[in-house]
Amino acid sequence: MIDYDRAMQATRRSILIGSARLAVGAGLVSLVGTIPARATPQTMRDAIREAVGDAPLRTGRVTLDIPSLVENGNTVPLTVAVDSPMTESDHVKTIHIFNEKNPQPHVITIALGPRAGKARVATRIKLADTQQVVAIAAMSDGSLWTASADVIVTIAACIEDVN
Amino acid sequence: MTAAFLRVAILPLVAGFASLALAADIPTAERRSGSEFMGPETRAMQDDDTTNPGMLWVLDGEAAWRRREGAADKSCADCHGYAQTSMNGVAARYPAFDAAKGRPVDLEERINMCRSEQQKATPLPFESQALLALTAYVGRQSRGQAIAVADDARTYPFIAAGREIFERRQGQLDLSCASCHDDNWGKKLAGAPVPQAHPTGYPTYRLEWQTLGSLQRRLRNCMIGMRAEPYAYGTAENVDLELYLMWRARGLAIETPAVRP
Amino acid sequence: MARTLLNVPAKAARGEIIEIKTLIAHPMESGYRVGLNGAMIPRDIIDLFVCTYNGAEVFRATLSPAIAANPFITFSTVATESGTIEFRWTGDNGFSQTESVLIAVE
């Protein structure tokens, strides 16, 4: 846990980010200059290839459960389930989550195996903006399966100190 | 948030709201906690203690409850025993009138009074992790209980003072709290529903903050959103406003530690 | 030490798939936010979470800054035998924390 001073500092920081977000959202002024370069659909595709190799990505077997309308991009609950018997000979080896528009395309990589019993994991992620989220499962037979979801991120009205 | 943004983006939204002129009390039957305006995912996060991040502070508070502190070398537990029984229902009736001070004190201030007067320790700063943890732990012991602050001759002037602040137009946008929370609750503002502003779940884990925060922090956020000067932590105005909001929410159940967007 | 909240059944039948929920207090400062002075706030995240069951690794997650503050991870494992399930979180600035729980398998 953080102490008081750090908390207050953090408070002021999130204002800046909040202001940038709001201003951009309203299409008034672009404060994007103060925000580092973001991931793009292309950098996401590159990151995916780097993580899982060149095998074809097939749609199916993966269920990505994420709200389509997010109340706050700072904490977005997400569950991924993969249809697999999870046996020695046939199981999910890794699950990857990627996004298009955060500063970095990679979100999380999970390594599991037959001892998991079932391929179902949940976590909470940050989404900087309305965007697509992609889940990929790499199977023990080398095949890759994927699911994606479009997520709309809304903005808080009441925020921290501006001055 | 720039003032320009607020004028350009929020004002037109607010202009679409019902008459800003008259603030009417929300009928008892229509009173709803902020959790009822949230999406099912945020609601689920709040309702399950094994996934509610606010429980991290409750656990810290539980440890602090048993820790001896100050020149008196006493823990909260040394005097109050099990919080489950001694603190049951307490948070539902705060802010409460303090005879020595001649005015209401909120739960944070009440805990700090025990720290300085009983434990002989230095008071914990507002919004410190230590004070939030103790307040969350004490608040948790009232979960599910109906809010019931005293409404009597001693508290009445302070409830009225809080109400006056709530209904007063202020800030560069010339809005009152009531123009959003009494007259236009349920409508959308920049995509987010406007709740009725009932303080049912404080301290609350607010996703926007990515941490637990007090009701005073939440009130300051709304004042800043209105481009009004927020009251400093611990001021009489903030406590009056807290008391009015709790009175206005009477009968609703405590949800501490709640989760809010 | 960061506060953690672990949810693991104390008892399970042999071969049963059990669900494990973990929460840990951590700011997950992304390294992409700008401070008041205009400078970047340095990254401070947990980047690895590993779960072992009687010493054998059963689950591993590599985290990027896009994981929300106070990381929450839920997964499952097969209850194979009685023993210790251990959780380890490591990250920036030498962050390292280990917690364990006992499980009885019949």
Short mmCIF file of C-alpha atoms in Angstrom, two decimals:
data_model
loop_
_atom_site.label_atom_id
_atom_site.label_comp_id
_atom_site.label_asym_id
_atom_site.label_seq_id
_atom_site.Cartn_x
_atom_site.Cartn_y
_atom_site.Cartn_z
CA MET A 1 0.00 0.00 0.00
CA ILE A 2 1.18 3.52 -0.66
CA ASP A 3 1.59 6.32 1.86
CA TYR A 4 -0.28 9.59 2.04
CA ASP A 5 2.14 11.75 0.03
CA ARG A 6 2.37 9.23 -2.74
CA ALA A 7 -1.37 8.85 -2.77
CA MET A 8 -1.83 12.59 -3.19
CA GLN A 9 0.81 12.71 -5.88
CA ALA A 10 -0.89 9.86 -7.65
CA THR A 11 -4.08 11.85 -7.33
CA ARG A 12 -2.64 14.81 -9.19
CA ARG A 13 -1.17 12.58 -11.85
CA SER A 14 -4.38 10.88 -12.67
CA ILE A 15 -5.89 14.32 -13.19
CA LEU A 16 -3.44 15.06 -15.93
CA ILE A 17 -4.17 11.81 -17.63
CA GLY A 18 -7.87 12.34 -16.98
CA SER A 19 -7.75 15.81 -18.50
CA ALA A 20 -5.95 14.58 -21.56
CA ARG A 21 -8.48 11.81 -21.95
CA LEU A 22 -11.45 14.07 -21.57
CA ALA A 23 -10.13 16.76 -23.87
CA VAL A 24 -9.31 14.21 -26.53
CA GLY A 25 -12.64 12.53 -26.03
CA ALA A 26 -14.40 15.81 -26.61
CA GLY A 27 -12.34 16.41 -29.73
CA LEU A 28 -11.27 19.82 -28.45
CA VAL A 29 -7.53 19.90 -28.19
CA SER A 30 -5.19 17.08 -28.87
CA LEU A 31 -3.05 16.46 -25.84
CA VAL A 32 -1.81 13.23 -27.33
CA GLY A 33 1.63 14.78 -27.53
CA THR A 34 1.99 14.30 -23.80
CA ILE A 35 1.08 10.63 -24.06
CA PRO A 36 3.69 8.21 -25.36
CA ALA A 37 3.19 6.42 -28.64
CA ARG A 38 0.41 3.87 -28.50
CA ALA A 39 0.04 0.41 -29.89
CA THR A 40 -1.76 0.20 -33.22
CA PRO A 41 -3.53 -2.68 -34.94
CA GLN A 42 -0.26 -3.26 -36.82
CA THR A 43 1.98 -3.30 -33.75
CA MET A 44 -0.54 -5.63 -32.16
CA ARG A 45 -0.30 -8.02 -35.12
CA ASP A 46 3.50 -7.89 -34.94
CA ALA A 47 3.46 -8.58 -31.20
CA ILE A 48 1.11 -11.51 -31.73
CA ARG A 49 3.38 -13.04 -34.34
CA GLU A 50 6.38 -12.56 -32.12
CA ALA A 51 4.61 -14.30 -29.24
CA VAL A 52 2.94 -17.22 -31.01
CA GLY A 53 4.81 -17.68 -34.31
CA ASP A 54 3.46 -18.04 -37.81
CA ALA A 55 0.91 -20.85 -37.58
CA PRO A 56 -2.52 -19.79 -38.87
CA LEU A 57 -4.88 -18.22 -36.32
CA ARG A 58 -8.22 -19.98 -36.34
CA THR A 59 -11.38 -18.51 -34.92
CA GLY A 60 -13.15 -20.71 -32.38
CA ARG A 61 -12.62 -22.79 -29.26
CA VAL A 62 -11.75 -19.61 -27.32
CA THR A 63 -14.41 -17.67 -25.40
CA LEU A 64 -13.45 -14.14 -24.42
CA ASP A 65 -15.80 -12.68 -21.87
CA ILE A 66 -15.37 -8.91 -21.42
CA PRO A 67 -18.04 -6.20 -21.01
CA SER A 68 -18.79 -4.51 -24.33
CA LEU A 69 -19.42 -1.22 -22.51
CA VAL A 70 -16.82 -0.58 -19.84
CA GLU A 71 -17.63 1.78 -16.96
CA ASN A 72 -14.02 2.67 -16.31
CA GLY A 73 -11.02 1.67 -18.40
CA ASN A 74 -8.77 1.42 -15.34
CA THR A 75 -10.22 -1.93 -14.26
CA VAL A 76 -11.88 -4.10 -16.88
CA PRO A 77 -12.77 -7.66 -15.82
CA LEU A 78 -11.95 -10.31 -18.38
CA THR A 79 -12.38 -14.10 -18.51
CA VAL A 80 -10.94 -16.45 -21.13
CA ALA A 81 -12.07 -20.04 -21.47
CA VAL A 82 -10.75 -22.52 -24.02
CA ASP A 83 -12.57 -25.61 -25.14
CA SER A 84 -10.00 -28.36 -24.42
CA PRO A 85 -9.99 -31.72 -22.58
CA MET A 86 -6.78 -30.61 -20.79
CA THR A 87 -5.19 -34.06 -20.93
CA GLU A 88 -1.48 -34.95 -21.30
CA SER A 89 -1.90 -35.43 -25.01
CA ASP A 90 -4.35 -32.61 -25.74
CA HIS A 91 -4.23 -29.39 -23.77
CA VAL A 92 -3.80 -25.64 -23.87
CA LYS A 93 -0.17 -24.59 -23.36
CA THR A 94 -0.49 -20.83 -23.34
CA ILE A 95 -3.15 -18.14 -23.42
CA HIS A 96 -2.22 -14.64 -24.58
CA ILE A 97 -4.17 -11.40 -24.36
CA PHE A 98 -3.41 -8.44 -26.63
CA ASN A 99 -4.95 -5.03 -27.24
CA GLU A 100 -4.83 -2.47 -30.00
CA LYS A 101 -4.47 0.90 -28.36
CA ASN A 102 -2.74 0.75 -24.99
CA PRO A 103 0.86 1.97 -25.03
CA GLN A 104 1.93 -1.70 -25.33
CA PRO A 105 0.02 -4.38 -27.24
CA HIS A 106 0.79 -7.22 -24.80
CA VAL A 107 -1.47 -7.61 -21.75
CA ILE A 108 -0.76 -11.02 -20.22
CA THR A 109 0.58 -14.46 -21.12
CA ILE A 110 -0.52 -17.46 -19.15
CA ALA A 111 1.24 -20.83 -19.15
CA LEU A 112 -0.81 -23.80 -18.05
CA GLY A 113 -1.08 -27.51 -18.73
CA PRO A 114 -3.03 -30.67 -17.97
CA ARG A 115 -2.79 -30.03 -14.23
CA ALA A 116 -5.06 -27.01 -14.65
CA GLY A 117 -7.99 -29.41 -15.19
CA LYS A 118 -9.78 -26.79 -17.23
CA ALA A 119 -8.59 -23.89 -19.33
CA ARG A 120 -10.40 -20.98 -17.74
CA VAL A 121 -8.66 -17.90 -16.35
CA ALA A 122 -9.82 -14.46 -15.25
CA THR A 123 -8.04 -11.18 -14.57
CA ARG A 124 -8.61 -7.39 -14.72
CA ILE A 125 -6.99 -5.17 -17.30
CA LYS A 126 -6.58 -1.49 -18.20
CA LEU A 127 -7.90 -0.18 -21.49
CA ALA A 128 -6.80 3.31 -22.49
CA ASP A 129 -9.56 3.76 -25.05
CA THR A 130 -12.36 2.14 -27.00
CA GLN A 131 -10.67 -0.72 -28.84
CA GLN A 132 -10.41 -4.38 -29.74
CA VAL A 133 -9.08 -7.02 -27.34
CA VAL A 134 -7.74 -10.31 -28.68
CA ALA A 135 -7.26 -13.65 -26.90
CA ILE A 136 -5.14 -16.43 -28.41
CA ALA A 137 -4.73 -19.99 -27.18
CA ALA A 138 -1.76 -22.11 -28.24
CA MET A 139 -2.55 -25.83 -28.08
CA SER A 140 -0.25 -28.79 -27.41
CA ASP A 141 -0.66 -29.85 -31.07
CA GLY A 142 0.72 -26.49 -32.21
CA SER A 143 -2.58 -25.06 -33.44
CA LEU A 144 -3.61 -21.49 -32.57
CA TRP A 145 -7.16 -20.45 -31.75
CA THR A 146 -8.46 -16.96 -31.25
CA ALA A 147 -11.40 -14.80 -30.21
CA SER A 148 -11.72 -11.03 -30.13
CA ALA A 149 -14.08 -8.46 -28.66
CA ASP A 150 -14.77 -4.78 -29.22
CA VAL A 151 -14.91 -2.77 -26.05
CA ILE A 152 -16.30 0.74 -25.60
CA VAL A 153 -14.72 2.65 -22.73
CA THR A 154 -16.71 5.47 -21.07
CA ILE A 155 -15.21 8.31 -19.05
CA ALA A 156 -15.84 9.41 -15.46
CA ALA A 157 -17.57 12.78 -15.06
CA CYS A 158 -16.30 13.67 -11.60
CA ILE A 159 -12.54 13.61 -11.36
CA GLU A 160 -9.62 14.75 -9.24
CA ASP A 161 -8.07 18.19 -8.77
CA VAL A 162 -7.18 20.08 -11.92
CA ASN A 163 -5.02 22.86 -10.52
CA MET B 1 -10.47 18.64 -17.18
CA THR B 2 -10.34 22.12 -18.70
CA ALA B 3 -13.05 24.67 -18.00
CA ALA B 4 -13.42 24.94 -21.75
CA PHE B 5 -14.17 21.23 -21.95
CA LEU B 6 -16.79 21.50 -19.27
CA ARG B 7 -18.50 24.41 -20.92
CA VAL B 8 -18.47 22.82 -24.34
CA ALA B 9 -19.09 19.21 -23.42
CA ILE B 10 -20.93 19.05 -20.11
CA LEU B 11 -23.16 22.09 -20.35
CA PRO B 12 -25.01 20.98 -23.47
CA LEU B 13 -25.55 17.60 -21.81
CA VAL B 14 -26.81 19.21 -18.66
CA ALA B 15 -28.93 21.64 -20.68
CA GLY B 16 -30.88 18.62 -21.91
CA PHE B 17 -31.73 17.79 -18.31
CA ALA B 18 -35.02 18.61 -16.69
CA SER B 19 -35.53 22.09 -15.26
CA LEU B 20 -32.49 23.10 -13.28
CA ALA B 21 -34.52 25.55 -11.29
CA LEU B 22 -36.35 23.33 -8.88
CA ALA B 23 -34.78 20.73 -6.69
CA ALA B 24 -37.26 18.21 -5.37
CA ASP B 25 -36.45 15.49 -2.86
CA ILE B 26 -36.33 11.96 -4.27
CA PRO B 27 -39.37 10.08 -2.93
CA THR B 28 -38.41 7.33 -0.45
CA ALA B 29 -39.68 4.56 -2.70
CA GLU B 30 -37.44 5.74 -5.53
CA ARG B 31 -34.20 5.94 -3.55
CA ARG B 32 -31.54 3.70 -5.01
CA SER B 33 -27.92 3.10 -4.11
CA GLY B 34 -25.20 3.87 -6.67
CA SER B 35 -24.61 0.13 -7.04
CA GLU B 36 -27.96 -0.17 -8.81
CA PHE B 37 -26.73 2.12 -11.56
CA MET B 38 -23.60 0.03 -12.18
CA GLY B 39 -23.01 -2.66 -14.76
CA PRO B 40 -23.29 -6.31 -13.70
CA GLU B 41 -19.50 -6.82 -13.78
CA THR B 42 -18.77 -3.99 -11.34
CA ARG B 43 -21.62 -5.15 -9.18
CA ALA B 44 -20.23 -8.71 -9.12
CA MET B 45 -16.80 -7.35 -8.16
CA GLN B 46 -18.38 -5.60 -5.16
CA ASP B 47 -20.62 -8.44 -4.04
CA ASP B 48 -18.00 -11.20 -3.83
CA ASP B 49 -15.59 -10.71 -0.92
CA THR B 50 -13.03 -12.93 -2.62
CA THR B 51 -12.82 -10.58 -5.62
CA ASN B 52 -13.61 -7.17 -4.07
CA PRO B 53 -10.30 -5.27 -4.01
CA GLY B 54 -11.59 -3.16 -1.09
CA MET B 55 -11.19 -6.28 1.07
CA LEU B 56 -7.40 -5.78 0.92
CA TRP B 57 -7.92 -2.65 3.06
CA VAL B 58 -10.42 -4.39 5.32
CA LEU B 59 -7.80 -7.05 6.05
CA ASP B 60 -5.22 -4.34 6.77
CA GLY B 61 -7.73 -2.67 9.07
CA GLU B 62 -8.35 -5.93 10.89
CA ALA B 63 -4.61 -6.23 11.61
CA ALA B 64 -4.47 -2.57 12.72
CA TRP B 65 -7.45 -3.13 15.04
CA ARG B 66 -5.35 -5.62 17.03
CA ARG B 67 -2.07 -3.63 16.98
CA ARG B 68 -1.05 -1.75 20.16
CA GLU B 69 -0.25 1.90 19.41
CA GLY B 70 0.76 5.17 21.07
CA ALA B 71 1.93 6.14 24.53
CA ALA B 72 -1.01 4.22 26.04
CA ASP B 73 0.18 1.06 24.25
CA LYS B 74 -3.42 -0.01 23.65
CA SER B 75 -5.08 -1.55 20.62
CA CYS B 76 -8.63 -0.83 19.47
CA ALA B 77 -9.40 -4.43 20.44
CA ASP B 78 -8.13 -3.88 24.01
CA CYS B 79 -11.05 -1.52 24.63
CA HIS B 80 -13.63 -2.52 22.00
CA GLY B 81 -13.11 -6.30 21.84
CA TYR B 82 -14.48 -7.95 18.73
CA ALA B 83 -15.30 -5.37 16.09
CA GLN B 84 -17.96 -7.75 14.74
CA THR B 85 -20.04 -6.98 17.83
CA SER B 86 -18.78 -3.65 19.18
CA MET B 87 -18.72 -1.89 15.78
CA ASN B 88 -21.84 -3.55 14.41
CA GLY B 89 -24.10 -0.81 13.04
CA VAL B 90 -21.78 2.04 14.05
CA ALA B 91 -20.92 3.26 10.53
CA ALA B 92 -24.64 3.40 9.67
CA ARG B 93 -25.13 6.26 12.15
CA TYR B 94 -22.12 8.44 11.30
CA PRO B 95 -21.51 11.39 11.10
CA ALA B 96 -22.75 11.55 14.70
CA PHE B 97 -23.02 14.47 17.11
CA ASP B 98 -20.05 14.88 19.45
CA ALA B 99 -20.97 16.76 22.61
CA ALA B 100 -17.43 17.92 23.40
CA LYS B 101 -16.95 19.41 19.94
CA GLY B 102 -20.51 20.70 19.77
CA ARG B 103 -20.88 19.41 16.21
CA PRO B 104 -21.03 16.17 14.19
CA VAL B 105 -17.89 14.14 13.49
CA ASP B 106 -17.52 11.61 10.69
CA LEU B 107 -16.25 8.06 11.18
CA GLU B 108 -12.67 8.95 10.20
CA GLU B 109 -12.61 11.76 12.75
CA ARG B 110 -14.18 9.51 15.41
CA ILE B 111 -11.46 6.90 14.88
CA ASN B 112 -8.80 9.60 15.06
CA MET B 113 -10.29 10.86 18.35
CA CYS B 114 -9.70 7.39 19.82
CA ARG B 115 -6.22 7.44 18.40
CA SER B 116 -5.27 10.72 20.04
CA GLU B 117 -7.36 10.59 23.22
CA GLN B 118 -7.34 6.87 24.01
CA GLN B 119 -4.20 5.49 22.40
CA LYS B 120 -2.26 8.75 22.90
CA ALA B 121 -0.93 8.43 19.36
CA THR B 122 -0.66 11.03 16.60
CA PRO B 123 -3.84 11.25 14.49
CA LEU B 124 -3.70 9.56 11.09
CA PRO B 125 -3.69 11.93 8.07
CA PHE B 126 -6.82 12.14 5.87
CA GLU B 127 -6.71 9.63 2.99
CA SER B 128 -3.73 7.81 4.56
CA GLN B 129 -3.75 4.09 3.91
CA ALA B 130 -3.84 3.47 7.68
CA LEU B 131 -6.96 5.59 8.25
CA LEU B 132 -8.72 4.19 5.17
CA ALA B 133 -7.98 0.65 6.35
CA LEU B 134 -9.39 1.20 9.86
CA THR B 135 -12.43 3.03 8.49
CA ALA B 136 -13.07 0.26 5.96
CA TYR B 137 -12.78 -2.38 8.68
CA VAL B 138 -15.16 -0.56 11.02
CA GLY B 139 -17.50 0.23 8.08
CA ARG B 140 -17.52 -3.42 6.98
CA GLN B 141 -19.11 -4.36 10.32
CA SER B 142 -22.28 -2.49 9.26
CA ARG B 143 -22.68 -4.06 5.84
CA GLY B 144 -26.32 -4.64 5.08
CA GLN B 145 -27.54 -2.37 7.88
CA ALA B 146 -29.89 0.50 7.16
CA ILE B 147 -28.41 3.99 7.27
CA ALA B 148 -29.86 5.81 10.28
CA VAL B 149 -28.05 9.01 11.29
CA ALA B 150 -29.57 10.90 14.22
CA ASP B 151 -32.18 13.41 13.12
CA ASP B 152 -32.80 15.46 16.25
CA ALA B 153 -32.50 18.95 17.67
CA ARG B 154 -28.73 18.67 17.97
CA THR B 155 -28.01 17.40 14.44
CA TYR B 156 -30.76 19.25 12.63
CA PRO B 157 -28.85 22.53 12.07
CA PHE B 158 -25.95 20.60 10.52
CA ILE B 159 -28.20 18.52 8.25
CA ALA B 160 -29.79 21.79 7.14
CA ALA B 161 -26.36 23.34 6.52
CA GLY B 162 -25.37 20.32 4.40
CA ARG B 163 -28.58 20.57 2.47
CA GLU B 164 -27.96 24.23 1.79
CA ILE B 165 -24.57 23.38 0.25
CA PHE B 166 -26.13 20.55 -1.78
CA GLU B 167 -28.78 22.82 -3.26
CA ARG B 168 -26.60 25.91 -3.77
CA ARG B 169 -25.47 26.67 -7.31
CA GLN B 170 -21.73 27.05 -7.36
CA GLY B 171 -18.65 26.96 -9.54
CA GLN B 172 -18.01 28.20 -13.05
CA LEU B 173 -20.80 26.00 -14.42
CA ASP B 174 -23.35 27.45 -11.99
CA LEU B 175 -24.66 23.99 -11.08
CA SER B 176 -25.78 22.58 -7.77
CA CYS B 177 -25.30 18.99 -6.60
CA ALA B 178 -29.10 18.72 -6.63
CA SER B 179 -29.34 19.71 -10.31
CA CYS B 180 -27.65 16.42 -11.16
CA HIS B 181 -28.46 14.13 -8.24
CA ASP B 182 -32.05 15.14 -7.31
CA ASP B 183 -33.42 16.35 -10.62
CA ASN B 184 -31.59 14.29 -13.25
CA TRP B 185 -30.52 11.02 -11.71
CA GLY B 186 -30.75 8.09 -14.08
CA LYS B 187 -29.85 10.23 -17.11
CA LYS B 188 -26.52 9.84 -18.87
CA LEU B 189 -23.60 12.23 -18.66
CA ALA B 190 -20.79 11.50 -21.15
CA GLY B 191 -22.02 7.90 -21.29
CA ALA B 192 -22.12 7.36 -17.50
CA PRO B 193 -25.42 7.26 -15.60
CA VAL B 194 -25.91 9.99 -13.00
CA PRO B 195 -26.55 8.22 -9.68
CA GLN B 196 -28.52 9.65 -6.75
CA ALA B 197 -25.29 10.30 -4.78
CA HIS B 198 -26.05 8.12 -1.77
CA PRO B 199 -22.94 7.51 0.33
CA THR B 200 -23.76 3.84 0.88
CA GLY B 201 -20.35 2.30 0.37
CA TYR B 202 -17.56 4.41 1.82
CA PRO B 203 -14.64 4.04 1.94
CA THR B 204 -15.13 2.87 -1.65
CA TYR B 205 -12.83 1.19 -4.14
CA ARG B 206 -13.28 3.50 -7.12
CA LEU B 207 -12.06 2.08 -10.41
CA GLU B 208 -11.18 5.60 -11.58
CA TRP B 209 -8.82 5.93 -8.58
CA GLN B 210 -7.54 2.36 -8.76
CA THR B 211 -7.61 2.47 -4.99
CA LEU B 212 -9.82 2.87 -1.94
CA GLY B 213 -10.93 6.42 -1.05
CA SER B 214 -13.07 8.29 1.45
CA LEU B 215 -16.43 10.00 0.96
CA GLN B 216 -14.68 13.37 1.34
CA ARG B 217 -12.39 12.50 -1.56
CA ARG B 218 -15.49 11.61 -3.62
CA LEU B 219 -17.20 14.90 -2.73
CA ARG B 220 -14.10 16.84 -3.72
CA ASN B 221 -14.15 15.06 -7.11
CA CYS B 222 -17.70 16.20 -7.82
CA MET B 223 -16.93 19.78 -6.76
CA ILE B 224 -13.99 19.82 -9.13
CA GLY B 225 -16.24 18.42 -11.85
CA MET B 226 -18.51 21.44 -11.26
CA ARG B 227 -15.51 23.77 -11.40
CA ALA B 228 -16.17 24.80 -7.80
CA GLU B 229 -13.50 25.15 -5.15
CA PRO B 230 -13.50 21.83 -3.21
CA TYR B 231 -13.68 22.01 0.58
CA ALA B 232 -10.47 20.98 2.32
CA TYR B 233 -10.38 17.59 4.05
CA GLY B 234 -11.84 17.74 7.55
CA THR B 235 -13.68 21.07 7.15
CA ALA B 236 -17.10 21.56 8.73
CA GLU B 237 -18.63 22.01 5.24
CA ASN B 238 -17.49 18.54 4.16
CA VAL B 239 -18.83 16.91 7.33
CA ASP B 240 -22.17 18.76 7.03
CA LEU B 241 -22.44 17.57 3.44
CA GLU B 242 -21.61 14.00 4.51
CA LEU B 243 -24.27 14.19 7.23
CA TYR B 244 -26.91 15.55 4.85
CA LEU B 245 -26.12 12.84 2.28
CA MET B 246 -26.39 10.11 4.93
CA TRP B 247 -29.68 11.57 6.17
CA ARG B 248 -30.91 11.75 2.58
CA ALA B 249 -29.91 8.06 2.15
CA ARG B 250 -31.62 6.92 5.36
CA GLY B 251 -32.94 3.40 5.10
CA LEU B 252 -30.54 2.32 2.34
CA ALA B 253 -28.12 -0.49 3.22
CA ILE B 254 -24.40 0.02 3.90
CA GLU B 255 -22.23 -1.67 1.25
CA THR B 256 -18.74 -0.88 2.60
CA PRO B 257 -16.31 -1.53 1.02
CA ALA B 258 -18.24 -0.78 -2.18
CA VAL B 259 -16.86 -0.74 -5.72
CA ARG B 260 -17.78 2.20 -7.96
CA PRO B 261 -16.73 3.21 -11.48
CA MET C 1 4.75 -6.79 2.63
CA ALA C 2 1.83 -6.32 0.34
CA ARG C 3 -1.56 -7.50 1.54
CA THR C 4 -2.91 -10.49 -0.36
CA LEU C 5 -6.33 -12.11 -0.51
CA LEU C 6 -6.21 -15.80 -1.45
CA ASN C 7 -9.20 -18.02 -1.98
CA VAL C 8 -8.35 -21.72 -2.10
CA PRO C 9 -10.59 -24.48 -0.73
CA ALA C 10 -9.10 -26.01 2.43
CA LYS C 11 -10.36 -29.47 1.44
CA ALA C 12 -10.97 -31.20 -1.87
CA ALA C 13 -11.61 -34.66 -3.27
CA ARG C 14 -8.75 -36.29 -5.16
CA GLY C 15 -9.01 -35.39 -8.85
CA GLU C 16 -11.39 -32.50 -8.22
CA ILE C 17 -10.79 -29.32 -10.22
CA ILE C 18 -10.52 -26.47 -7.72
CA GLU C 19 -10.77 -22.76 -8.45
CA ILE C 20 -8.11 -20.45 -7.02
CA LYS C 21 -8.60 -16.68 -6.74
CA THR C 22 -5.75 -14.30 -5.90
CA LEU C 23 -5.60 -10.56 -5.22
CA ILE C 24 -2.49 -8.60 -4.19
CA ALA C 25 -2.16 -4.92 -3.25
CA HIS C 26 0.15 -3.28 -5.82
CA PRO C 27 -0.13 0.03 -7.76
CA MET C 28 0.87 -1.49 -11.17
CA GLU C 29 2.27 1.90 -12.21
CA SER C 30 2.41 1.49 -15.96
CA GLY C 31 5.45 3.65 -16.76
CA TYR C 32 3.34 5.45 -19.36
CA ARG C 33 1.86 8.12 -17.15
CA VAL C 34 3.11 11.69 -16.98
CA GLY C 35 3.59 13.36 -13.58
CA LEU C 36 2.80 16.96 -12.62
CA ASN C 37 6.37 18.01 -13.42
CA GLY C 38 5.88 16.71 -16.96
CA ALA C 39 8.25 13.78 -16.44
CA MET C 40 7.27 10.16 -16.90
CA ILE C 41 6.45 8.28 -13.72
CA PRO C 42 8.78 5.28 -13.62
CA ARG C 43 7.29 1.87 -14.22
CA ASP C 44 6.59 -0.19 -11.10
CA ILE C 45 4.73 -3.40 -11.86
CA ILE C 46 4.52 -7.05 -10.90
CA ASP C 47 5.62 -8.87 -14.05
CA LEU C 48 5.50 -12.51 -12.99
CA PHE C 49 3.11 -14.66 -10.99
CA VAL C 50 3.83 -18.36 -10.41
CA CYS C 51 1.82 -21.00 -8.55
CA THR C 52 3.42 -24.26 -7.43
CA TYR C 53 1.70 -27.31 -5.92
CA ASN C 54 4.02 -29.29 -3.64
CA GLY C 55 6.93 -27.77 -5.51
CA ALA C 56 5.70 -28.44 -9.06
CA GLU C 57 4.71 -25.44 -11.16
CA VAL C 58 1.04 -25.57 -12.17
CA PHE C 59 0.41 -22.02 -13.38
CA ARG C 60 2.47 -19.05 -14.57
CA ALA C 61 1.44 -15.59 -15.77
CA THR C 62 3.65 -12.94 -17.35
CA LEU C 63 2.10 -9.52 -16.74
CA SER C 64 2.46 -6.32 -18.78
CA PRO C 65 1.63 -2.81 -17.51
CA ALA C 66 -1.94 -3.24 -18.85
CA ILE C 67 -2.86 -5.41 -15.86
CA ALA C 68 -5.03 -3.34 -13.49
CA ALA C 69 -3.81 -2.09 -10.10
CA ASN C 70 -4.12 -4.66 -7.30
CA PRO C 71 -3.74 -7.59 -9.69
CA PHE C 72 -6.48 -10.20 -9.63
CA ILE C 73 -5.86 -13.62 -11.16
CA THR C 74 -8.21 -16.59 -11.10
CA PHE C 75 -7.35 -20.03 -12.44
CA SER C 76 -7.90 -23.69 -11.65
CA THR C 77 -5.86 -26.75 -10.78
CA VAL C 78 -6.53 -30.42 -10.13
CA ALA C 79 -6.36 -31.41 -6.43
CA THR C 80 -3.82 -34.24 -6.65
CA GLU C 81 -2.60 -34.73 -3.08
CA SER C 82 -2.54 -33.00 0.31
CA GLY C 83 0.17 -30.40 0.70
CA THR C 84 1.11 -26.80 0.05
CA ILE C 85 0.04 -24.50 -2.73
CA GLU C 86 2.49 -21.62 -3.04
CA PHE C 87 2.09 -18.29 -4.81
CA ARG C 88 4.95 -16.02 -5.83
CA TRP C 89 4.69 -12.51 -7.28
CA THR C 90 7.85 -10.77 -8.51
CA GLY C 91 8.37 -7.44 -10.23
CA ASP C 92 10.14 -4.11 -10.55
CA ASN C 93 12.27 -2.59 -7.80
CA GLY C 94 13.04 -5.99 -6.36
CA PHE C 95 9.41 -6.75 -5.55
CA SER C 96 9.03 -10.33 -4.39
CA GLN C 97 6.37 -11.91 -2.27
CA THR C 98 5.53 -15.49 -1.46
CA GLU C 99 2.40 -16.79 0.25
CA SER C 100 1.24 -20.34 0.77
CA VAL C 101 -1.87 -22.22 1.82
CA LEU C 102 -2.45 -25.81 2.89
CA ILE C 103 -4.87 -28.11 1.16
CA ALA C 104 -6.19 -31.46 2.42
CA VAL C 105 -7.06 -33.95 -0.34
CA GLU C 106 -9.05 -37.10 0.39
#
